[in-house]
């Protein structure tokens, strides 16, 4: 089901002339896993659907990534990488769709990866997708991620309706977190 949804998202956005960046947090390195690396499987599945996909690997030196991406971004429909690889210093204003293929606990990494296409002079809205199975470990990771995100926003005082009457105590903060969690992910 995840792969079908991924294909659907990619085809819909590419039909609109848009690009898609897929983040995969699960790294297959052969040390603890066997078989085809996840990013290669995603690339194969998308290419079987007629899409041109590129995997940005950690073997590309950090200093060379921006230049490489700027050079090849018009040649591909979809890009695949770990979110940390496309981190700071890379502007992707030409890409308006970001798919998190595997859930992660790393709230700050996700926040940063989501903003690769959002810059001060951006004119297009970005679409963010989180794909995960709604049972098992992926659901558990997503639930924990949601809580961590709300807690992170709370620590940064990013409540939609925060006002002077709010007391910053553990109990009021906890209540605010519960309220935001209910509102943010419903």
mmCIF file with all atom_site columns, C-alpha atoms in Angstrom:
data_model
loop_
_atom_site.group_PDB
_atom_site.id
_atom_site.type_symbol
_atom_site.label_atom_id
_atom_site.label_alt_id
_atom_site.label_comp_id
_atom_site.label_asym_id
_atom_site.label_entity_id
_atom_site.label_seq_id
_atom_site.pdbx_PDB_ins_code
_atom_site.Cartn_x
_atom_site.Cartn_y
_atom_site.Cartn_z
_atom_site.occupancy
_atom_site.B_iso_or_equiv
_atom_site.pdbx_formal_charge
_atom_site.auth_seq_id
_atom_site.auth_comp_id
_atom_site.auth_asym_id
_atom_site.auth_atom_id
_atom_site.pdbx_PDB_model_num
ATOM 1   C CA . UNK A 1 1   ? 0.000  0.000  0.000   1.00 0.00 ? 1   UNK A CA 1
ATOM 2   C CA . UNK A 1 2   ? 2.815  2.459  0.752   1.00 0.00 ? 2   UNK A CA 1
ATOM 3   C CA . UNK A 1 3   ? 4.412  1.906  -2.627  1.00 0.00 ? 3   UNK A CA 1
ATOM 4   C CA . UNK A 1 4   ? 1.085  2.360  -4.429  1.00 0.00 ? 4   UNK A CA 1
ATOM 5   C CA . UNK A 1 5   ? 0.503  5.629  -2.564  1.00 0.00 ? 5   UNK A CA 1
ATOM 6   C CA . UNK A 1 6   ? 4.049  6.756  -3.341  1.00 0.00 ? 6   UNK A CA 1
ATOM 7   C CA . UNK A 1 7   ? 3.572  6.055  -7.047  1.00 0.00 ? 7   UNK A CA 1
ATOM 8   C CA . UNK A 1 8   ? 0.238  7.911  -6.999  1.00 0.00 ? 8   UNK A CA 1
ATOM 9   C CA . UNK A 1 9   ? 1.760  10.984 -5.313  1.00 0.00 ? 9   UNK A CA 1
ATOM 10  C CA . UNK A 1 10  ? 4.728  11.042 -7.672  1.00 0.00 ? 10  UNK A CA 1
ATOM 11  C CA . UNK A 1 11  ? 2.641  10.631 -10.842 1.00 0.00 ? 11  UNK A CA 1
ATOM 12  C CA . UNK A 1 12  ? 0.121  13.292 -9.773  1.00 0.00 ? 12  UNK A CA 1
ATOM 13  C CA . UNK A 1 13  ? 2.797  15.860 -8.963  1.00 0.00 ? 13  UNK A CA 1
ATOM 14  C CA . UNK A 1 14  ? 4.951  15.122 -11.998 1.00 0.00 ? 14  UNK A CA 1
ATOM 15  C CA . UNK A 1 15  ? 1.860  15.437 -14.234 1.00 0.00 ? 15  UNK A CA 1
ATOM 16  C CA . UNK A 1 16  ? 1.600  18.998 -12.853 1.00 0.00 ? 16  UNK A CA 1
ATOM 17  C CA . UNK A 1 17  ? 5.218  19.656 -13.829 1.00 0.00 ? 17  UNK A CA 1
ATOM 18  C CA . UNK A 1 18  ? 6.467  19.375 -10.246 1.00 0.00 ? 18  UNK A CA 1
ATOM 19  C CA . UNK A 1 19  ? 9.372  17.420 -8.741  1.00 0.00 ? 19  UNK A CA 1
ATOM 20  C CA . UNK A 1 20  ? 9.278  15.059 -5.757  1.00 0.00 ? 20  UNK A CA 1
ATOM 21  C CA . UNK A 1 21  ? 11.930 14.434 -3.115  1.00 0.00 ? 21  UNK A CA 1
ATOM 22  C CA . UNK A 1 22  ? 11.603 11.195 -1.153  1.00 0.00 ? 22  UNK A CA 1
ATOM 23  C CA . UNK A 1 23  ? 13.265 10.852 2.224   1.00 0.00 ? 23  UNK A CA 1
ATOM 24  C CA . UNK A 1 24  ? 14.027 7.369  3.452   1.00 0.00 ? 24  UNK A CA 1
ATOM 25  C CA . UNK A 1 25  ? 15.317 7.098  7.008   1.00 0.00 ? 25  UNK A CA 1
ATOM 26  C CA . UNK A 1 26  ? 15.944 3.369  6.827   1.00 0.00 ? 26  UNK A CA 1
ATOM 27  C CA . UNK A 1 27  ? 19.477 2.720  5.599   1.00 0.00 ? 27  UNK A CA 1
ATOM 28  C CA . UNK A 1 28  ? 20.335 -0.671 4.165   1.00 0.00 ? 28  UNK A CA 1
ATOM 29  C CA . UNK A 1 29  ? 24.065 -1.070 4.457   1.00 0.00 ? 29  UNK A CA 1
ATOM 30  C CA . UNK A 1 30  ? 24.548 -4.827 4.478   1.00 0.00 ? 30  UNK A CA 1
ATOM 31  C CA . UNK A 1 31  ? 25.948 -4.896 7.999   1.00 0.00 ? 31  UNK A CA 1
ATOM 32  C CA . UNK A 1 32  ? 22.652 -5.764 9.677   1.00 0.00 ? 32  UNK A CA 1
ATOM 33  C CA . UNK A 1 33  ? 20.433 -6.243 6.646   1.00 0.00 ? 33  UNK A CA 1
ATOM 34  C CA . UNK A 1 34  ? 20.372 -8.277 3.479   1.00 0.00 ? 34  UNK A CA 1
ATOM 35  C CA . UNK A 1 35  ? 18.825 -7.763 0.092   1.00 0.00 ? 35  UNK A CA 1
ATOM 36  C CA . UNK A 1 36  ? 18.173 -4.755 -2.063  1.00 0.00 ? 36  UNK A CA 1
ATOM 37  C CA . UNK A 1 37  ? 18.706 -1.389 -0.345  1.00 0.00 ? 37  UNK A CA 1
ATOM 38  C CA . UNK A 1 38  ? 15.411 0.419  0.269   1.00 0.00 ? 38  UNK A CA 1
ATOM 39  C CA . UNK A 1 39  ? 16.387 3.481  -1.762  1.00 0.00 ? 39  UNK A CA 1
ATOM 40  C CA . UNK A 1 40  ? 17.321 1.249  -4.734  1.00 0.00 ? 40  UNK A CA 1
ATOM 41  C CA . UNK A 1 41  ? 14.000 -0.597 -4.426  1.00 0.00 ? 41  UNK A CA 1
ATOM 42  C CA . UNK A 1 42  ? 12.106 2.702  -4.422  1.00 0.00 ? 42  UNK A CA 1
ATOM 43  C CA . UNK A 1 43  ? 14.061 3.837  -7.481  1.00 0.00 ? 43  UNK A CA 1
ATOM 44  C CA . UNK A 1 44  ? 13.345 0.550  -9.287  1.00 0.00 ? 44  UNK A CA 1
ATOM 45  C CA . UNK A 1 45  ? 9.612  0.716  -8.484  1.00 0.00 ? 45  UNK A CA 1
ATOM 46  C CA . UNK A 1 46  ? 9.352  4.299  -9.738  1.00 0.00 ? 46  UNK A CA 1
ATOM 47  C CA . UNK A 1 47  ? 11.380 3.613  -12.868 1.00 0.00 ? 47  UNK A CA 1
ATOM 48  C CA . UNK A 1 48  ? 9.113  0.627  -13.617 1.00 0.00 ? 48  UNK A CA 1
ATOM 49  C CA . UNK A 1 49  ? 6.307  3.213  -13.670 1.00 0.00 ? 49  UNK A CA 1
ATOM 50  C CA . UNK A 1 50  ? 8.188  5.325  -16.230 1.00 0.00 ? 50  UNK A CA 1
ATOM 51  C CA . UNK A 1 51  ? 9.567  7.933  -13.801 1.00 0.00 ? 51  UNK A CA 1
ATOM 52  C CA . UNK A 1 52  ? 13.155 9.111  -13.781 1.00 0.00 ? 52  UNK A CA 1
ATOM 53  C CA . UNK A 1 53  ? 14.592 8.722  -10.283 1.00 0.00 ? 53  UNK A CA 1
ATOM 54  C CA . UNK A 1 54  ? 17.965 9.648  -8.791  1.00 0.00 ? 54  UNK A CA 1
ATOM 55  C CA . UNK A 1 55  ? 19.386 8.394  -5.493  1.00 0.00 ? 55  UNK A CA 1
ATOM 56  C CA . UNK A 1 56  ? 21.578 10.911 -3.685  1.00 0.00 ? 56  UNK A CA 1
ATOM 57  C CA . UNK A 1 57  ? 23.961 8.815  -1.638  1.00 0.00 ? 57  UNK A CA 1
ATOM 58  C CA . UNK A 1 58  ? 26.125 9.633  1.342   1.00 0.00 ? 58  UNK A CA 1
ATOM 59  C CA . UNK A 1 59  ? 29.153 8.758  -0.777  1.00 0.00 ? 59  UNK A CA 1
ATOM 60  C CA . UNK A 1 60  ? 28.753 12.140 -2.500  1.00 0.00 ? 60  UNK A CA 1
ATOM 61  C CA . UNK A 1 61  ? 30.863 14.499 -0.425  1.00 0.00 ? 61  UNK A CA 1
ATOM 62  C CA . UNK A 1 62  ? 28.840 17.046 1.533   1.00 0.00 ? 62  UNK A CA 1
ATOM 63  C CA . UNK A 1 63  ? 30.615 19.939 -0.162  1.00 0.00 ? 63  UNK A CA 1
ATOM 64  C CA . UNK A 1 64  ? 29.736 18.519 -3.621  1.00 0.00 ? 64  UNK A CA 1
ATOM 65  C CA . UNK A 1 65  ? 26.036 17.786 -3.041  1.00 0.00 ? 65  UNK A CA 1
ATOM 66  C CA . UNK A 1 66  ? 24.635 21.244 -3.782  1.00 0.00 ? 66  UNK A CA 1
ATOM 67  C CA . UNK A 1 67  ? 26.588 21.565 -7.021  1.00 0.00 ? 67  UNK A CA 1
ATOM 68  C CA . UNK A 1 68  ? 25.552 18.072 -8.140  1.00 0.00 ? 68  UNK A CA 1
ATOM 69  C CA . UNK A 1 69  ? 21.876 18.653 -7.362  1.00 0.00 ? 69  UNK A CA 1
ATOM 70  C CA . UNK A 1 70  ? 21.893 22.019 -9.138  1.00 0.00 ? 70  UNK A CA 1
ATOM 71  C CA . UNK A 1 71  ? 23.442 20.357 -12.180 1.00 0.00 ? 71  UNK A CA 1
ATOM 72  C CA . UNK A 1 72  ? 21.077 17.359 -12.494 1.00 0.00 ? 72  UNK A CA 1
ATOM 73  C CA . UNK A 1 73  ? 17.741 18.466 -11.010 1.00 0.00 ? 73  UNK A CA 1
ATOM 74  C CA . UNK A 1 74  ? 16.141 19.128 -14.410 1.00 0.00 ? 74  UNK A CA 1
ATOM 75  C CA . UNK A 1 75  ? 17.028 15.640 -15.642 1.00 0.00 ? 75  UNK A CA 1
ATOM 76  C CA . UNK A 1 76  ? 14.999 13.701 -13.040 1.00 0.00 ? 76  UNK A CA 1
ATOM 77  C CA . UNK A 1 77  ? 11.422 13.579 -11.779 1.00 0.00 ? 77  UNK A CA 1
ATOM 78  C CA . UNK A 1 78  ? 12.116 12.129 -8.350  1.00 0.00 ? 78  UNK A CA 1
ATOM 79  C CA . UNK A 1 79  ? 15.036 12.309 -5.940  1.00 0.00 ? 79  UNK A CA 1
ATOM 80  C CA . UNK A 1 80  ? 15.645 9.867  -3.110  1.00 0.00 ? 80  UNK A CA 1
ATOM 81  C CA . UNK A 1 81  ? 17.890 10.350 -0.094  1.00 0.00 ? 81  UNK A CA 1
ATOM 82  C CA . UNK A 1 82  ? 18.164 10.186 3.638   1.00 0.00 ? 82  UNK A CA 1
ATOM 83  C CA . UNK A 1 83  ? 16.842 13.440 5.143   1.00 0.00 ? 83  UNK A CA 1
ATOM 84  C CA . UNK A 1 84  ? 20.212 14.156 6.755   1.00 0.00 ? 84  UNK A CA 1
ATOM 85  C CA . UNK A 1 85  ? 21.976 14.032 3.379   1.00 0.00 ? 85  UNK A CA 1
ATOM 86  C CA . UNK A 1 86  ? 19.846 16.856 1.972   1.00 0.00 ? 86  UNK A CA 1
ATOM 87  C CA . UNK A 1 87  ? 20.284 18.914 5.108   1.00 0.00 ? 87  UNK A CA 1
ATOM 88  C CA . UNK A 1 88  ? 21.669 22.368 5.637   1.00 0.00 ? 88  UNK A CA 1
ATOM 89  C CA . UNK A 1 89  ? 23.028 24.392 2.761   1.00 0.00 ? 89  UNK A CA 1
ATOM 90  C CA . UNK A 1 90  ? 20.814 22.881 0.075   1.00 0.00 ? 90  UNK A CA 1
ATOM 91  C CA . UNK A 1 91  ? 18.003 24.967 -1.385  1.00 0.00 ? 91  UNK A CA 1
ATOM 92  C CA . UNK A 1 92  ? 15.416 23.030 -3.351  1.00 0.00 ? 92  UNK A CA 1
ATOM 93  C CA . UNK A 1 93  ? 13.005 25.751 -4.411  1.00 0.00 ? 93  UNK A CA 1
ATOM 94  C CA . UNK A 1 94  ? 12.433 23.870 -7.653  1.00 0.00 ? 94  UNK A CA 1
ATOM 95  C CA . UNK A 1 95  ? 11.022 20.937 -5.643  1.00 0.00 ? 95  UNK A CA 1
ATOM 96  C CA . UNK A 1 96  ? 7.635  21.422 -4.014  1.00 0.00 ? 96  UNK A CA 1
ATOM 97  C CA . UNK A 1 97  ? 6.822  17.900 -2.816  1.00 0.00 ? 97  UNK A CA 1
ATOM 98  C CA . UNK A 1 98  ? 8.500  16.026 0.009   1.00 0.00 ? 98  UNK A CA 1
ATOM 99  C CA . UNK A 1 99  ? 7.628  12.458 0.929   1.00 0.00 ? 99  UNK A CA 1
ATOM 100 C CA . UNK A 1 100 ? 8.840  10.875 4.147   1.00 0.00 ? 100 UNK A CA 1
ATOM 101 C CA . UNK A 1 101 ? 8.776  7.237  3.130   1.00 0.00 ? 101 UNK A CA 1
ATOM 102 C CA . UNK A 1 102 ? 9.750  5.811  6.490   1.00 0.00 ? 102 UNK A CA 1
ATOM 103 C CA . UNK A 1 103 ? 8.816  7.278  9.853   1.00 0.00 ? 103 UNK A CA 1
ATOM 104 C CA . UNK A 1 104 ? 11.547 8.551  12.135  1.00 0.00 ? 104 UNK A CA 1
ATOM 105 C CA . UNK A 1 105 ? 12.006 9.812  15.666  1.00 0.00 ? 105 UNK A CA 1
ATOM 106 C CA . UNK A 1 106 ? 14.192 12.734 14.518  1.00 0.00 ? 106 UNK A CA 1
ATOM 107 C CA . UNK A 1 107 ? 11.862 15.737 14.743  1.00 0.00 ? 107 UNK A CA 1
ATOM 108 C CA . UNK A 1 108 ? 14.498 18.371 13.979  1.00 0.00 ? 108 UNK A CA 1
ATOM 109 C CA . UNK A 1 109 ? 15.792 16.461 10.968  1.00 0.00 ? 109 UNK A CA 1
ATOM 110 C CA . UNK A 1 110 ? 12.249 16.200 9.582   1.00 0.00 ? 110 UNK A CA 1
ATOM 111 C CA . UNK A 1 111 ? 11.557 19.900 10.249  1.00 0.00 ? 111 UNK A CA 1
ATOM 112 C CA . UNK A 1 112 ? 14.713 20.895 8.426   1.00 0.00 ? 112 UNK A CA 1
ATOM 113 C CA . UNK A 1 113 ? 14.147 18.497 5.521   1.00 0.00 ? 113 UNK A CA 1
ATOM 114 C CA . UNK A 1 114 ? 10.586 19.779 5.089   1.00 0.00 ? 114 UNK A CA 1
ATOM 115 C CA . UNK A 1 115 ? 11.894 23.299 4.549   1.00 0.00 ? 115 UNK A CA 1
ATOM 116 C CA . UNK A 1 116 ? 14.364 22.620 1.724   1.00 0.00 ? 116 UNK A CA 1
ATOM 117 C CA . UNK A 1 117 ? 11.989 24.223 -0.771  1.00 0.00 ? 117 UNK A CA 1
ATOM 118 C CA . UNK A 1 118 ? 10.737 27.021 1.476   1.00 0.00 ? 118 UNK A CA 1
ATOM 119 C CA . UNK A 1 119 ? 12.852 30.141 1.197   1.00 0.00 ? 119 UNK A CA 1
ATOM 120 C CA . UNK A 1 120 ? 12.152 33.844 1.646   1.00 0.00 ? 120 UNK A CA 1
ATOM 121 C CA . UNK A 1 121 ? 11.512 34.303 -2.069  1.00 0.00 ? 121 UNK A CA 1
ATOM 122 C CA . UNK A 1 122 ? 9.511  31.075 -2.559  1.00 0.00 ? 122 UNK A CA 1
ATOM 123 C CA . UNK A 1 123 ? 6.323  31.515 -4.517  1.00 0.00 ? 123 UNK A CA 1
ATOM 124 C CA . UNK A 1 124 ? 4.958  27.956 -4.498  1.00 0.00 ? 124 UNK A CA 1
ATOM 125 C CA . UNK A 1 125 ? 3.325  26.061 -1.675  1.00 0.00 ? 125 UNK A CA 1
ATOM 126 C CA . UNK A 1 126 ? 5.107  22.892 -0.579  1.00 0.00 ? 126 UNK A CA 1
ATOM 127 C CA . UNK A 1 127 ? 3.362  19.561 -0.028  1.00 0.00 ? 127 UNK A CA 1
ATOM 128 C CA . UNK A 1 128 ? 4.595  17.280 2.742   1.00 0.00 ? 128 UNK A CA 1
ATOM 129 C CA . UNK A 1 129 ? 3.609  13.603 2.906   1.00 0.00 ? 129 UNK A CA 1
ATOM 130 C CA . UNK A 1 130 ? 4.336  11.039 5.621   1.00 0.00 ? 130 UNK A CA 1
ATOM 131 C CA . UNK A 1 131 ? 3.847  7.452  4.472   1.00 0.00 ? 131 UNK A CA 1
ATOM 132 C CA . UNK A 1 132 ? 3.620  4.740  7.106   1.00 0.00 ? 132 UNK A CA 1
ATOM 133 C CA . UNK A 1 133 ? 1.722  1.589  7.881   1.00 0.00 ? 133 UNK A CA 1
ATOM 134 C CA . UNK A 1 134 ? -1.089 2.251  10.356  1.00 0.00 ? 134 UNK A CA 1
ATOM 135 C CA . UNK A 1 135 ? -0.283 -0.878 12.353  1.00 0.00 ? 135 UNK A CA 1
ATOM 136 C CA . UNK A 1 136 ? 2.899  -2.204 13.891  1.00 0.00 ? 136 UNK A CA 1
ATOM 137 C CA . UNK A 1 137 ? 6.194  -0.462 14.485  1.00 0.00 ? 137 UNK A CA 1
ATOM 138 C CA . UNK A 1 138 ? 5.712  2.265  11.868  1.00 0.00 ? 138 UNK A CA 1
ATOM 139 C CA . UNK A 1 139 ? 2.525  3.419  13.582  1.00 0.00 ? 139 UNK A CA 1
ATOM 140 C CA . UNK A 1 140 ? 4.305  3.389  16.962  1.00 0.00 ? 140 UNK A CA 1
ATOM 141 C CA . UNK A 1 141 ? 7.178  5.449  15.560  1.00 0.00 ? 141 UNK A CA 1
ATOM 142 C CA . UNK A 1 142 ? 4.728  7.930  14.030  1.00 0.00 ? 142 UNK A CA 1
ATOM 143 C CA . UNK A 1 143 ? 2.801  8.296  17.281  1.00 0.00 ? 143 UNK A CA 1
ATOM 144 C CA . UNK A 1 144 ? 6.021  8.985  19.163  1.00 0.00 ? 144 UNK A CA 1
ATOM 145 C CA . UNK A 1 145 ? 7.131  11.406 16.429  1.00 0.00 ? 145 UNK A CA 1
ATOM 146 C CA . UNK A 1 146 ? 3.857  13.339 16.716  1.00 0.00 ? 146 UNK A CA 1
ATOM 147 C CA . UNK A 1 147 ? 4.276  13.681 20.468  1.00 0.00 ? 147 UNK A CA 1
ATOM 148 C CA . UNK A 1 148 ? 7.911  14.743 20.111  1.00 0.00 ? 148 UNK A CA 1
ATOM 149 C CA . UNK A 1 149 ? 6.938  17.315 17.484  1.00 0.00 ? 149 UNK A CA 1
ATOM 150 C CA . UNK A 1 150 ? 4.286  18.859 19.705  1.00 0.00 ? 150 UNK A CA 1
ATOM 151 C CA . UNK A 1 151 ? 6.706  18.896 22.644  1.00 0.00 ? 151 UNK A CA 1
ATOM 152 C CA . UNK A 1 152 ? 9.336  20.527 20.441  1.00 0.00 ? 152 UNK A CA 1
ATOM 153 C CA . UNK A 1 153 ? 6.871  23.181 19.299  1.00 0.00 ? 153 UNK A CA 1
ATOM 154 C CA . UNK A 1 154 ? 5.838  23.733 22.917  1.00 0.00 ? 154 UNK A CA 1
ATOM 155 C CA . UNK A 1 155 ? 9.420  24.235 23.995  1.00 0.00 ? 155 UNK A CA 1
ATOM 156 C CA . UNK A 1 156 ? 9.721  26.866 21.279  1.00 0.00 ? 156 UNK A CA 1
ATOM 157 C CA . UNK A 1 157 ? 6.415  28.472 22.340  1.00 0.00 ? 157 UNK A CA 1
ATOM 158 C CA . UNK A 1 158 ? 4.812  27.811 18.966  1.00 0.00 ? 158 UNK A CA 1
ATOM 159 C CA . UNK A 1 159 ? 1.221  27.414 20.050  1.00 0.00 ? 159 UNK A CA 1
ATOM 160 C CA . UNK A 1 160 ? -1.399 28.800 17.735  1.00 0.00 ? 160 UNK A CA 1
ATOM 161 C CA . UNK A 1 161 ? -3.322 30.509 20.527  1.00 0.00 ? 161 UNK A CA 1
ATOM 162 C CA . UNK A 1 162 ? -0.697 31.116 23.204  1.00 0.00 ? 162 UNK A CA 1
ATOM 163 C CA . UNK A 1 163 ? -1.474 34.183 25.234  1.00 0.00 ? 163 UNK A CA 1
ATOM 164 C CA . UNK A 1 164 ? -0.346 36.112 28.272  1.00 0.00 ? 164 UNK A CA 1
ATOM 165 C CA . UNK A 1 165 ? -2.714 34.120 30.484  1.00 0.00 ? 165 UNK A CA 1
ATOM 166 C CA . UNK A 1 166 ? -0.756 30.903 29.872  1.00 0.00 ? 166 UNK A CA 1
ATOM 167 C CA . UNK A 1 167 ? 1.403  29.894 32.805  1.00 0.00 ? 167 UNK A CA 1
ATOM 168 C CA . UNK A 1 168 ? 4.608  28.056 31.865  1.00 0.00 ? 168 UNK A CA 1
ATOM 169 C CA . UNK A 1 169 ? 4.383  25.341 34.505  1.00 0.00 ? 169 UNK A CA 1
ATOM 170 C CA . UNK A 1 170 ? 4.726  21.628 33.992  1.00 0.00 ? 170 UNK A CA 1
ATOM 171 C CA . UNK A 1 171 ? 0.998  20.991 34.380  1.00 0.00 ? 171 UNK A CA 1
ATOM 172 C CA . UNK A 1 172 ? -0.151 23.803 32.101  1.00 0.00 ? 172 UNK A CA 1
ATOM 173 C CA . UNK A 1 173 ? 2.489  22.909 29.551  1.00 0.00 ? 173 UNK A CA 1
ATOM 174 C CA . UNK A 1 174 ? 1.368  19.274 29.647  1.00 0.00 ? 174 UNK A CA 1
ATOM 175 C CA . UNK A 1 175 ? -2.257 20.313 29.146  1.00 0.00 ? 175 UNK A CA 1
ATOM 176 C CA . UNK A 1 176 ? -1.265 22.559 26.253  1.00 0.00 ? 176 UNK A CA 1
ATOM 177 C CA . UNK A 1 177 ? 0.729  19.727 24.680  1.00 0.00 ? 177 UNK A CA 1
ATOM 178 C CA . UNK A 1 178 ? -2.251 17.375 24.927  1.00 0.00 ? 178 UNK A CA 1
ATOM 179 C CA . UNK A 1 179 ? -4.542 20.007 23.367  1.00 0.00 ? 179 UNK A CA 1
ATOM 180 C CA . UNK A 1 180 ? -2.119 20.725 20.526  1.00 0.00 ? 180 UNK A CA 1
ATOM 181 C CA . UNK A 1 181 ? -1.545 17.042 19.917  1.00 0.00 ? 181 UNK A CA 1
ATOM 182 C CA . UNK A 1 182 ? -5.278 16.506 19.575  1.00 0.00 ? 182 UNK A CA 1
ATOM 183 C CA . UNK A 1 183 ? -5.638 19.494 17.226  1.00 0.00 ? 183 UNK A CA 1
ATOM 184 C CA . UNK A 1 184 ? -2.479 19.052 15.142  1.00 0.00 ? 184 UNK A CA 1
ATOM 185 C CA . UNK A 1 185 ? -2.980 15.458 14.115  1.00 0.00 ? 185 UNK A CA 1
ATOM 186 C CA . UNK A 1 186 ? -6.704 15.020 13.819  1.00 0.00 ? 186 UNK A CA 1
#
